[in-house]
Short mmCIF file of C-alpha atoms and ligand atoms in Angstrom, two decimals:
data_model
loop_
_atom_site.label_atom_id
_atom_site.label_comp_id
_atom_site.label_asym_id
_atom_site.label_seq_id
_atom_site.Cartn_x
_atom_site.Cartn_y
_atom_site.Cartn_z
CA GLU A 26 -90.73 89.01 62.52
CA PHE A 27 -87.40 87.28 62.73
CA GLU A 28 -86.42 87.03 66.39
CA ASP A 29 -86.24 83.27 65.90
CA VAL A 30 -83.35 83.78 63.48
CA CYS A 31 -81.58 86.12 65.87
CA GLU A 32 -81.80 83.61 68.71
CA GLN A 33 -79.93 80.91 66.80
CA THR A 34 -76.19 80.85 67.51
CA GLY A 35 -73.77 81.16 64.60
CA VAL A 36 -76.17 82.93 62.28
CA THR A 37 -74.05 84.46 59.53
CA LEU A 38 -74.79 87.78 57.82
CA SER A 39 -75.43 85.85 54.61
CA ARG A 40 -78.05 83.66 56.34
CA TYR A 41 -79.56 86.66 58.15
CA CYS A 42 -80.15 88.51 54.87
CA ILE A 43 -81.59 85.39 53.21
CA GLU A 44 -84.05 85.00 56.10
CA LEU A 45 -85.07 88.66 55.80
CA ALA A 46 -85.57 88.25 52.05
CA ASN A 47 -87.63 85.06 52.62
CA ARG A 48 -89.84 87.05 54.99
CA GLY A 49 -90.20 89.88 52.50
CA ILE A 50 -88.50 92.34 54.86
CA ILE A 51 -85.86 93.11 52.21
CA ASP A 52 -86.03 92.38 48.48
CA SER A 53 -83.54 90.37 46.46
CA ASP A 54 -81.86 93.55 45.17
CA LEU A 55 -81.10 94.75 48.70
CA ASP A 56 -79.93 91.22 49.60
CA SER A 57 -77.56 91.38 46.65
CA ILE A 58 -76.27 94.82 47.70
CA PHE A 59 -75.58 93.56 51.24
CA ASN A 60 -73.76 90.55 49.81
CA SER A 61 -71.42 92.97 48.05
CA ILE A 62 -71.03 95.18 51.13
CA ARG A 63 -70.19 92.07 53.17
CA GLU A 64 -67.50 90.93 50.75
CA ALA A 65 -66.03 94.43 50.38
CA ALA A 66 -65.84 94.73 54.19
CA LYS A 67 -63.79 91.52 54.38
CA VAL A 68 -61.33 92.85 51.80
CA ILE A 69 -61.02 96.24 53.50
CA SER A 70 -60.54 94.53 56.89
CA LYS A 71 -57.62 92.58 55.45
CA LEU A 72 -56.13 95.72 53.84
CA VAL A 73 -56.37 97.76 57.06
CA ASN A 74 -55.04 94.95 59.25
CA THR A 75 -52.04 94.22 57.01
CA ALA A 76 -51.30 97.84 55.98
CA PRO A 77 -48.35 98.29 58.40
CA LEU A 78 -46.71 95.23 56.77
CA LYS A 79 -47.03 96.82 53.32
CA GLN A 80 -46.33 100.45 54.20
CA ALA A 81 -45.02 101.55 50.85
CA GLU A 82 -48.07 100.15 49.06
CA LEU A 83 -50.85 100.89 51.56
CA LEU A 84 -49.88 103.65 53.99
CA GLY A 85 -49.18 107.33 53.60
CA LEU A 86 -50.65 109.93 51.29
CA GLU A 87 -51.99 109.35 47.79
CA GLY A 88 -50.92 112.81 46.79
CA GLU A 89 -54.48 113.86 45.90
CA VAL A 90 -57.15 115.90 47.71
CA ASN A 91 -60.76 114.66 48.02
CA VAL A 92 -63.92 116.64 47.41
CA GLN A 93 -63.82 117.80 51.03
CA GLY A 94 -60.35 119.25 50.50
CA GLU A 95 -58.75 116.55 52.66
CA ASP A 96 -55.47 114.87 51.72
CA GLN A 97 -56.35 111.43 50.42
CA LYS A 98 -54.51 108.50 51.97
CA LYS A 99 -53.53 105.60 49.72
CA LEU A 100 -56.04 103.46 51.59
CA ASP A 101 -58.81 106.03 50.99
CA VAL A 102 -58.45 105.46 47.27
CA ILE A 103 -57.93 101.70 47.42
CA THR A 104 -60.87 101.09 49.78
CA ASN A 105 -63.06 103.41 47.69
CA ASP A 106 -62.35 101.31 44.62
CA VAL A 107 -63.00 98.07 46.54
CA PHE A 108 -66.36 99.29 47.86
CA LYS A 109 -67.43 100.99 44.63
CA ASN A 110 -66.61 98.00 42.41
CA ALA A 111 -68.26 95.54 44.79
CA LEU A 112 -71.45 97.61 44.66
CA ARG A 113 -71.60 98.46 40.98
CA TYR A 114 -71.22 94.89 39.76
CA THR A 115 -74.44 93.98 41.56
CA GLY A 116 -76.27 95.91 38.84
CA LYS A 117 -78.77 96.89 41.54
CA LEU A 118 -77.59 100.44 42.03
CA GLY A 119 -78.63 103.46 40.05
CA THR A 120 -76.16 105.75 41.81
CA LEU A 121 -73.13 105.55 44.03
CA ALA A 122 -72.00 108.51 46.10
CA SER A 123 -68.71 108.37 47.93
CA GLU A 124 -66.80 110.92 49.97
CA GLU A 125 -63.81 110.01 47.83
CA GLU A 126 -65.53 110.73 44.48
CA ASP A 127 -65.80 114.18 42.96
CA GLU A 128 -69.53 113.69 42.32
CA PRO A 129 -72.27 111.06 42.53
CA VAL A 130 -71.77 108.56 39.75
CA ASP A 131 -74.45 106.94 37.61
CA ALA A 132 -73.69 103.30 38.33
CA SER A 133 -76.41 101.83 36.18
CA TRP A 134 -76.37 102.33 32.40
CA MET A 135 -73.22 104.38 31.96
CA GLY A 136 -74.32 104.94 28.37
CA THR A 137 -77.01 107.28 29.67
CA GLY A 138 -74.95 108.95 32.38
CA GLU A 139 -72.66 111.85 31.57
CA THR A 140 -70.11 111.01 34.23
CA GLU A 141 -66.93 109.13 33.53
CA ALA A 142 -65.99 108.70 37.16
CA ILE A 143 -66.21 104.95 36.72
CA PRO A 144 -65.63 102.90 33.57
CA VAL A 145 -68.66 102.16 31.41
CA LEU A 146 -70.61 99.17 32.66
CA SER A 147 -71.37 96.62 29.98
CA GLU A 148 -75.02 95.83 29.61
CA GLU A 149 -74.98 92.48 31.38
CA PHE A 150 -74.29 94.32 34.67
CA ALA A 151 -76.94 96.97 34.20
CA ASP A 152 -79.99 95.68 35.97
CA THR A 153 -82.68 97.35 38.03
CA GLY A 154 -80.66 100.35 39.32
CA LYS A 155 -83.34 100.65 41.98
CA TYR A 156 -81.09 101.67 44.89
CA ILE A 157 -78.62 104.41 45.73
CA CYS A 158 -75.69 103.82 48.05
CA VAL A 159 -73.87 106.61 49.85
CA PHE A 160 -70.69 105.70 51.64
CA ASP A 161 -67.47 106.82 53.24
CA PRO A 162 -65.15 103.90 52.48
CA LEU A 163 -62.59 104.61 55.18
CA ASP A 164 -63.77 107.14 57.73
CA GLY A 165 -61.11 108.33 60.13
CA SER A 166 -58.38 107.31 57.72
CA SER A 167 -56.00 109.94 59.12
CA ASN A 168 -55.67 107.48 62.03
CA VAL A 169 -54.85 104.44 59.92
CA ASP A 170 -51.06 104.90 59.84
CA ALA A 171 -51.08 104.70 63.67
CA GLY A 172 -53.26 101.58 63.76
CA ILE A 173 -56.12 103.47 65.44
CA PRO A 174 -59.59 101.99 64.62
CA VAL A 175 -61.14 103.23 61.38
CA GLY A 176 -64.39 102.34 59.65
CA THR A 177 -66.67 102.26 56.63
CA ILE A 178 -70.04 104.02 56.84
CA PHE A 179 -72.84 103.35 54.33
CA GLY A 180 -76.47 104.18 53.71
CA VAL A 181 -78.95 102.91 51.11
CA PHE A 182 -81.83 104.88 49.58
CA GLU A 183 -84.38 103.83 46.99
CA GLU A 184 -84.42 105.78 43.75
CA PRO A 185 -87.09 108.42 44.37
CA ASP A 186 -90.04 109.02 42.07
CA PRO A 187 -88.63 111.50 39.48
CA ALA A 188 -91.72 113.65 39.96
CA GLU A 189 -90.84 114.06 43.66
CA CYS A 190 -87.25 115.14 43.34
CA GLU A 191 -86.94 118.64 42.05
CA LEU A 192 -83.39 119.90 42.42
CA PRO A 193 -82.96 123.55 43.49
CA ALA A 194 -82.05 125.62 40.40
CA ASP A 195 -78.53 126.35 41.64
CA LEU A 196 -77.80 122.63 41.93
CA SER A 197 -79.21 121.62 38.55
CA LYS A 198 -77.33 124.32 36.60
CA GLY A 199 -75.28 122.80 33.79
CA LEU A 200 -76.32 119.22 34.60
CA SER A 201 -77.87 116.87 32.05
CA GLU A 202 -81.26 115.36 32.84
CA GLU A 203 -79.59 112.10 33.82
CA GLN A 204 -77.12 113.85 36.11
CA GLN A 205 -79.95 115.83 37.71
CA LYS A 206 -81.79 112.55 38.37
CA CYS A 207 -78.60 111.05 39.80
CA LEU A 208 -77.99 114.03 42.11
CA ALA A 209 -81.63 114.40 43.15
CA GLY A 210 -81.74 110.73 44.12
CA THR A 211 -78.61 111.21 46.20
CA LEU A 212 -79.66 114.34 48.09
CA GLN A 213 -82.37 112.67 50.17
CA PRO A 214 -82.90 113.26 53.91
CA GLY A 215 -81.78 110.49 56.28
CA LYS A 216 -85.42 109.62 57.11
CA SER A 217 -85.64 108.18 53.57
CA LEU A 218 -82.88 105.65 54.19
CA VAL A 219 -83.99 102.03 53.79
CA ALA A 220 -80.79 100.65 55.33
CA ALA A 221 -77.61 101.92 56.98
CA GLY A 222 -74.60 100.47 58.67
CA TYR A 223 -70.94 100.68 59.49
CA VAL A 224 -67.94 98.39 59.62
CA LEU A 225 -65.43 98.93 62.44
CA TYR A 226 -61.88 97.76 61.69
CA SER A 227 -60.40 97.40 65.19
CA ALA A 228 -59.32 94.63 67.56
CA SER A 229 -62.11 92.79 65.78
CA THR A 230 -64.02 93.66 62.62
CA GLU A 231 -67.61 94.50 63.53
CA LEU A 232 -70.44 95.08 61.06
CA VAL A 233 -73.49 96.85 62.51
CA LEU A 234 -76.60 97.44 60.40
CA THR A 235 -80.24 98.39 60.41
CA PHE A 236 -83.04 97.86 57.90
CA GLY A 237 -85.31 100.01 60.02
CA LYS A 238 -86.28 97.11 62.30
CA GLY A 239 -83.72 97.46 65.05
CA VAL A 240 -79.93 97.23 65.04
CA VAL A 241 -77.95 94.02 64.65
CA GLY A 242 -74.21 93.41 65.04
CA PHE A 243 -71.92 90.85 63.42
CA THR A 244 -68.26 90.00 64.03
CA LEU A 245 -65.90 88.77 61.32
CA ASP A 246 -64.77 85.21 62.13
CA THR A 247 -61.60 85.04 60.04
CA SER A 248 -61.34 81.28 60.61
CA ILE A 249 -64.38 80.76 58.38
CA GLY A 250 -64.38 84.10 56.53
CA GLU A 251 -67.91 84.92 57.65
CA PHE A 252 -69.57 87.72 59.61
CA VAL A 253 -71.28 85.90 62.51
CA MET A 254 -74.12 87.46 64.50
CA THR A 255 -72.83 88.51 67.93
CA ARG A 256 -75.31 91.22 68.91
CA PRO A 257 -78.87 90.22 67.87
CA SER A 258 -80.49 93.41 69.10
CA ILE A 259 -78.40 96.46 70.00
CA LYS A 260 -80.12 98.99 72.28
CA ILE A 261 -78.22 102.01 73.56
CA PRO A 262 -78.24 102.17 77.41
CA SER A 263 -80.63 104.87 78.64
CA ARG A 264 -77.76 106.56 80.51
CA GLY A 265 -74.02 106.48 80.06
CA LYS A 266 -70.94 107.82 81.80
CA ILE A 267 -68.96 108.94 78.75
CA TYR A 268 -69.07 111.95 76.47
CA SER A 269 -67.15 111.92 73.20
CA ALA A 270 -66.25 115.23 71.49
CA ASN A 271 -63.17 117.12 70.44
CA THR A 272 -62.97 119.47 73.42
CA GLY A 273 -59.91 121.02 71.78
CA ASN A 274 -62.56 123.10 69.97
CA ILE A 275 -64.56 124.00 73.11
CA ALA A 276 -63.60 127.68 72.92
CA GLU A 277 -65.13 127.75 69.40
CA TRP A 278 -68.48 126.21 70.41
CA ASP A 279 -71.58 128.26 71.13
CA GLU A 280 -72.29 129.00 74.81
CA PRO A 281 -75.17 126.48 75.35
CA MET A 282 -73.00 123.63 74.03
CA ARG A 283 -70.02 124.74 76.11
CA GLN A 284 -72.19 124.95 79.22
CA TYR A 285 -73.77 121.54 78.56
CA ILE A 286 -70.39 119.81 78.35
CA GLU A 287 -69.10 121.67 81.43
CA ASP A 288 -72.21 120.55 83.36
CA ILE A 289 -72.00 116.85 82.52
CA ARG A 290 -68.25 116.94 83.13
CA ALA A 291 -68.98 118.37 86.60
CA GLY A 292 -71.65 115.78 87.38
CA LYS A 293 -74.56 118.23 87.09
CA GLY A 294 -76.46 115.89 84.79
CA GLU A 295 -79.45 113.78 85.90
CA SER A 296 -77.20 110.95 87.07
CA GLY A 297 -75.36 113.37 89.37
CA LYS A 298 -72.12 111.65 88.38
CA PRO A 299 -69.34 113.27 86.30
CA TYR A 300 -68.96 112.00 82.73
CA SER A 301 -65.54 110.91 81.45
CA LEU A 302 -64.15 111.91 78.07
CA ARG A 303 -63.34 109.21 75.50
CA TYR A 304 -62.55 110.42 71.96
CA ILE A 305 -60.44 108.66 69.31
CA GLY A 306 -61.22 111.05 66.45
CA SER A 307 -62.60 108.20 64.36
CA MET A 308 -66.39 108.46 64.18
CA VAL A 309 -67.09 104.76 63.69
CA GLY A 310 -65.11 103.80 66.80
CA ASP A 311 -66.57 106.61 68.92
CA ILE A 312 -70.13 105.86 67.78
CA HIS A 313 -69.75 102.08 68.28
CA ARG A 314 -68.58 102.58 71.88
CA THR A 315 -71.42 105.08 72.51
CA LEU A 316 -73.98 102.67 71.04
CA LEU A 317 -72.82 99.85 73.33
CA TYR A 318 -71.91 101.75 76.52
CA GLY A 319 -74.33 104.71 76.27
CA GLY A 320 -73.45 108.39 76.64
CA ILE A 321 -73.03 111.22 74.18
CA PHE A 322 -71.12 111.64 70.91
CA ALA A 323 -71.00 115.14 69.44
CA TYR A 324 -69.24 117.12 66.76
CA PRO A 325 -70.61 120.59 67.59
CA ALA A 326 -70.56 123.44 65.10
CA ASP A 327 -67.62 125.74 65.73
CA THR A 328 -66.24 128.90 64.19
CA LYS A 329 -64.31 126.83 61.63
CA ASN A 330 -67.22 124.50 60.78
CA GLN A 331 -70.43 126.55 61.07
CA ASP A 332 -72.53 123.45 60.27
CA GLY A 333 -70.25 121.03 62.11
CA LYS A 334 -67.56 118.96 60.38
CA LEU A 335 -69.33 115.63 59.88
CA ARG A 336 -70.94 115.15 56.44
CA LEU A 337 -74.67 114.69 56.62
CA LEU A 338 -74.98 112.35 53.64
CA TYR A 339 -72.52 109.60 54.51
CA GLU A 340 -71.68 110.16 58.18
CA GLY A 341 -74.47 112.00 59.97
CA ALA A 342 -77.55 110.46 58.37
CA PRO A 343 -76.53 106.76 58.37
CA MET A 344 -75.22 106.96 61.96
CA SER A 345 -78.35 108.84 63.09
CA PHE A 346 -80.58 106.17 61.55
CA ILE A 347 -78.68 103.50 63.50
CA MET A 348 -78.71 105.53 66.73
CA GLU A 349 -82.49 106.11 66.56
CA GLN A 350 -83.12 102.45 65.69
CA ALA A 351 -81.13 101.52 68.81
CA GLY A 352 -83.39 103.73 70.93
CA GLY A 353 -81.10 106.75 70.98
CA LYS A 354 -81.48 110.30 69.69
CA ALA A 355 -79.64 112.18 66.95
CA ILE A 356 -80.16 115.95 66.99
CA THR A 357 -78.43 119.13 65.90
CA GLY A 358 -79.66 121.10 68.91
CA HIS A 359 -82.33 122.57 66.61
CA SER A 360 -83.74 119.59 64.72
CA ARG A 361 -83.67 115.84 64.19
CA VAL A 362 -80.71 114.94 61.96
CA LEU A 363 -82.81 112.55 59.87
CA ASP A 364 -85.17 115.36 58.86
CA ILE A 365 -82.44 117.50 57.29
CA PRO A 366 -82.27 117.37 53.46
CA PRO A 367 -78.68 117.62 52.18
CA ALA A 368 -78.21 121.08 50.70
CA ALA A 369 -75.55 119.97 48.26
CA TRP A 370 -73.45 117.03 47.18
CA ILE A 371 -70.40 117.97 49.26
P1 LIG B 425 -61.47 116.09 64.51
C1 LIG B 425 -62.57 111.76 60.55
O1 LIG B 425 -61.89 112.66 59.71
C2 LIG B 425 -63.88 112.39 60.94
O2 LIG B 425 -64.63 112.66 59.80
C3 LIG B 425 -64.65 111.47 61.87
O3 LIG B 425 -64.33 110.14 61.70
C4 LIG B 425 -64.22 111.96 63.25
O4 LIG B 425 -65.24 111.80 64.21
C5 LIG B 425 -63.91 113.45 63.03
O5 LIG B 425 -63.63 113.61 61.64
C6 LIG B 425 -62.71 113.88 63.84
O6 LIG B 425 -62.53 115.27 63.59
O7 LIG B 425 -61.64 117.53 64.05
O8 LIG B 425 -61.88 115.90 65.96
O9 LIG B 425 -60.12 115.49 64.21
#
């Protein structure tokens, strides 16, 4: 529908979204949400790239622990505020869910929501509230003090039909009707995503996204302050030479997973050639390399993390949507990641 746009050099992310909206592929609300994601990504890129120059202000620990029990870095909190505020002032979001928030927040009419996680929105910002955004504002942030690539991961759902989203009793206990609606809208399986993407803050700042019609990549051109299209159609190579996993945990994996990694390491895979290990412990960087070069990225379940460490809602599902749209696969060994409904908020 829009290859002609992708073939033009210098297409910016702004122009790309306008063209999609003109073709009816996305609506004006989603265009507005991506405008805010684009601007937030520029701010976070600047923060990450200049952090070592402002160590006292931007690096080190915040002194708090997030909902996952992880020590929050100063940049976790700052980037969460940047991303959250950019999104909520669009007035197009009913709910925001961030790894760095204690619970999903009702980002539309705060007067109806019970949460106080973000200040009350005045009415002029409350608009359609049609979409839900789940995000990890700075994934891999434990690496940021060392200047290792980090990233933002985001996914967008539509508010579900209230009649279709019954929360399990244990999750709805003690929640108001509005909070139940907010949580039910957040706990959707990845196959319900309408858009997903990530921003990689590395040697360059890359924004990769999908609206369910393939995967497109943009690079931040700081000389004009725009994300410019550099990869019109990303397809993962059918075979790679790299596997990416924390083999420090190999003794904790189940036997089939251990054997699989041993086999590809020894060149027993279809290609007959040994795979090399590349792992930076920052999902966005490891996934981006896998998407472009091919191969395998895995965070297998282990004795410490029976369901694996990566969070389904704002790591697994958005990245799986992108991987499948690029012609890859995203599985748990038992099922397709996008089919799994989140069991709980955290
Ligand atoms: P480990 C970062 O904390 C993260 O969520 C992902 O970005 C990364 O892939 C993974 O955890 C690294 O975990 O246990 O290998 O350090």
